[in-house]
Amino acid sequence: MNYPNGDEISAGDKLSLEGGMTGLVLCSFDSKDYLPEFDYESWIDTCKTGIMVDTDVAGLIHYSEPNSNFKLLKRK
C-alpha cells in the first residue's frame, strides 16, 4: 500500500489519518513488513492485504485500501 504521493507505507511509519488522528503502522500485509511486537501470525488469516495501524484515538484499525488522507509524519 502506498501514500498518495506513491511512496510505500512501511511498518514503523507514524502517519496522519482522517479526522486528525495519528497512528503507528504496525504491519504492511502486502509486503509482509511488520514490527517485532506485532503478532503477524495471529492476523494474517484475517487481514491478507493492507496495513494495521495503532491509532491514538481508536486503537487498532485495519485499512485494506489506501486512503487519500494518509500522510507520513515520521519514518523509523
C-alpha positions as semicolon CSV with decimal commas, in nm:
position;residue;x (nm);y (nm);z (nm)
1;M;0,000;0,000;0,000
2;N;0,123;0,348;-0,082
3;Y;0,080;0,705;0,036
4;P;-0,098;0,939;-0,207
5;N;0,245;1,057;-0,336
6;G;0,335;0,698;-0,435
7;D;0,582;0,621;-0,153
8;E;0,535;0,279;0,005
9;I;0,388;0,263;0,356
10;S;0,621;0,073;0,589
11;A;0,597;-0,074;0,938
12;G;0,717;0,182;1,189
13;D;0,584;0,482;0,995
14;K;0,396;0,738;1,200
15;L;0,118;0,879;0,990
16;S;-0,163;1,126;0,992
17;L;-0,507;0,977;0,926
18;E;-0,856;1,109;0,867
19;G;-1,023;1,320;1,133
20;G;-0,695;1,443;1,280
21;M;-0,594;1,101;1,415
22;T;-0,236;0,984;1,409
23;G;-0,113;0,629;1,418
24;L;0,181;0,392;1,403
25;V;0,191;0,138;1,121
26;L;0,239;-0,199;1,291
27;C;0,224;-0,408;0,976
28;S;0,204;-0,394;0,599
29;F;0,040;-0,721;0,499
30;D;0,118;-0,653;0,131
31;S;0,495;-0,651;0,187
32;K;0,497;-0,876;0,498
33;D;0,678;-0,593;0,680
34;Y;0,589;-0,572;1,049
35;L;0,725;-0,453;1,381
36;P;0,866;-0,723;1,612
37;E;0,599;-0,658;1,875
38;F;0,318;-0,719;1,623
39;D;0,182;-1,076;1,625
40;Y;0,175;-1,117;1,247
41;E;0,082;-1,487;1,255
42;S;-0,234;-1,414;1,456
43;W;-0,362;-1,165;1,197
44;I;-0,255;-1,300;0,857
45;D;-0,561;-1,526;0,816
46;T;-0,795;-1,232;0,884
47;C;-0,605;-0,947;0,717
48;K;-0,442;-1,065;0,395
49;T;-0,377;-0,719;0,245
50;G;-0,342;-0,359;0,357
51;I;-0,196;-0,218;0,677
52;M;-0,264;-0,240;1,051
53;V;-0,236;0,090;1,235
54;D;-0,234;0,154;1,609
55;T;-0,414;0,490;1,633
56;D;-0,401;0,743;1,912
57;V;-0,782;0,762;1,935
58;A;-0,945;0,442;1,810
59;G;-0,686;0,171;1,881
60;L;-0,613;-0,083;1,608
61;I;-0,754;-0,013;1,262
62;H;-0,704;-0,233;0,957
63;Y;-0,701;-0,045;0,627
64;S;-0,745;-0,273;0,326
65;E;-0,740;0,015;0,076
66;P;-0,524;0,329;0,054
67;N;-0,676;0,647;0,191
68;S;-0,619;0,990;0,036
69;N;-0,580;1,132;0,389
70;F;-0,271;0,921;0,472
71;K;0,031;1,145;0,530
72;L;0,374;1,035;0,651
73;L;0,476;1,222;0,965
74;K;0,789;1,026;1,059
75;R;0,970;0,721;0,926
76;K;1,152;0,488;1,166
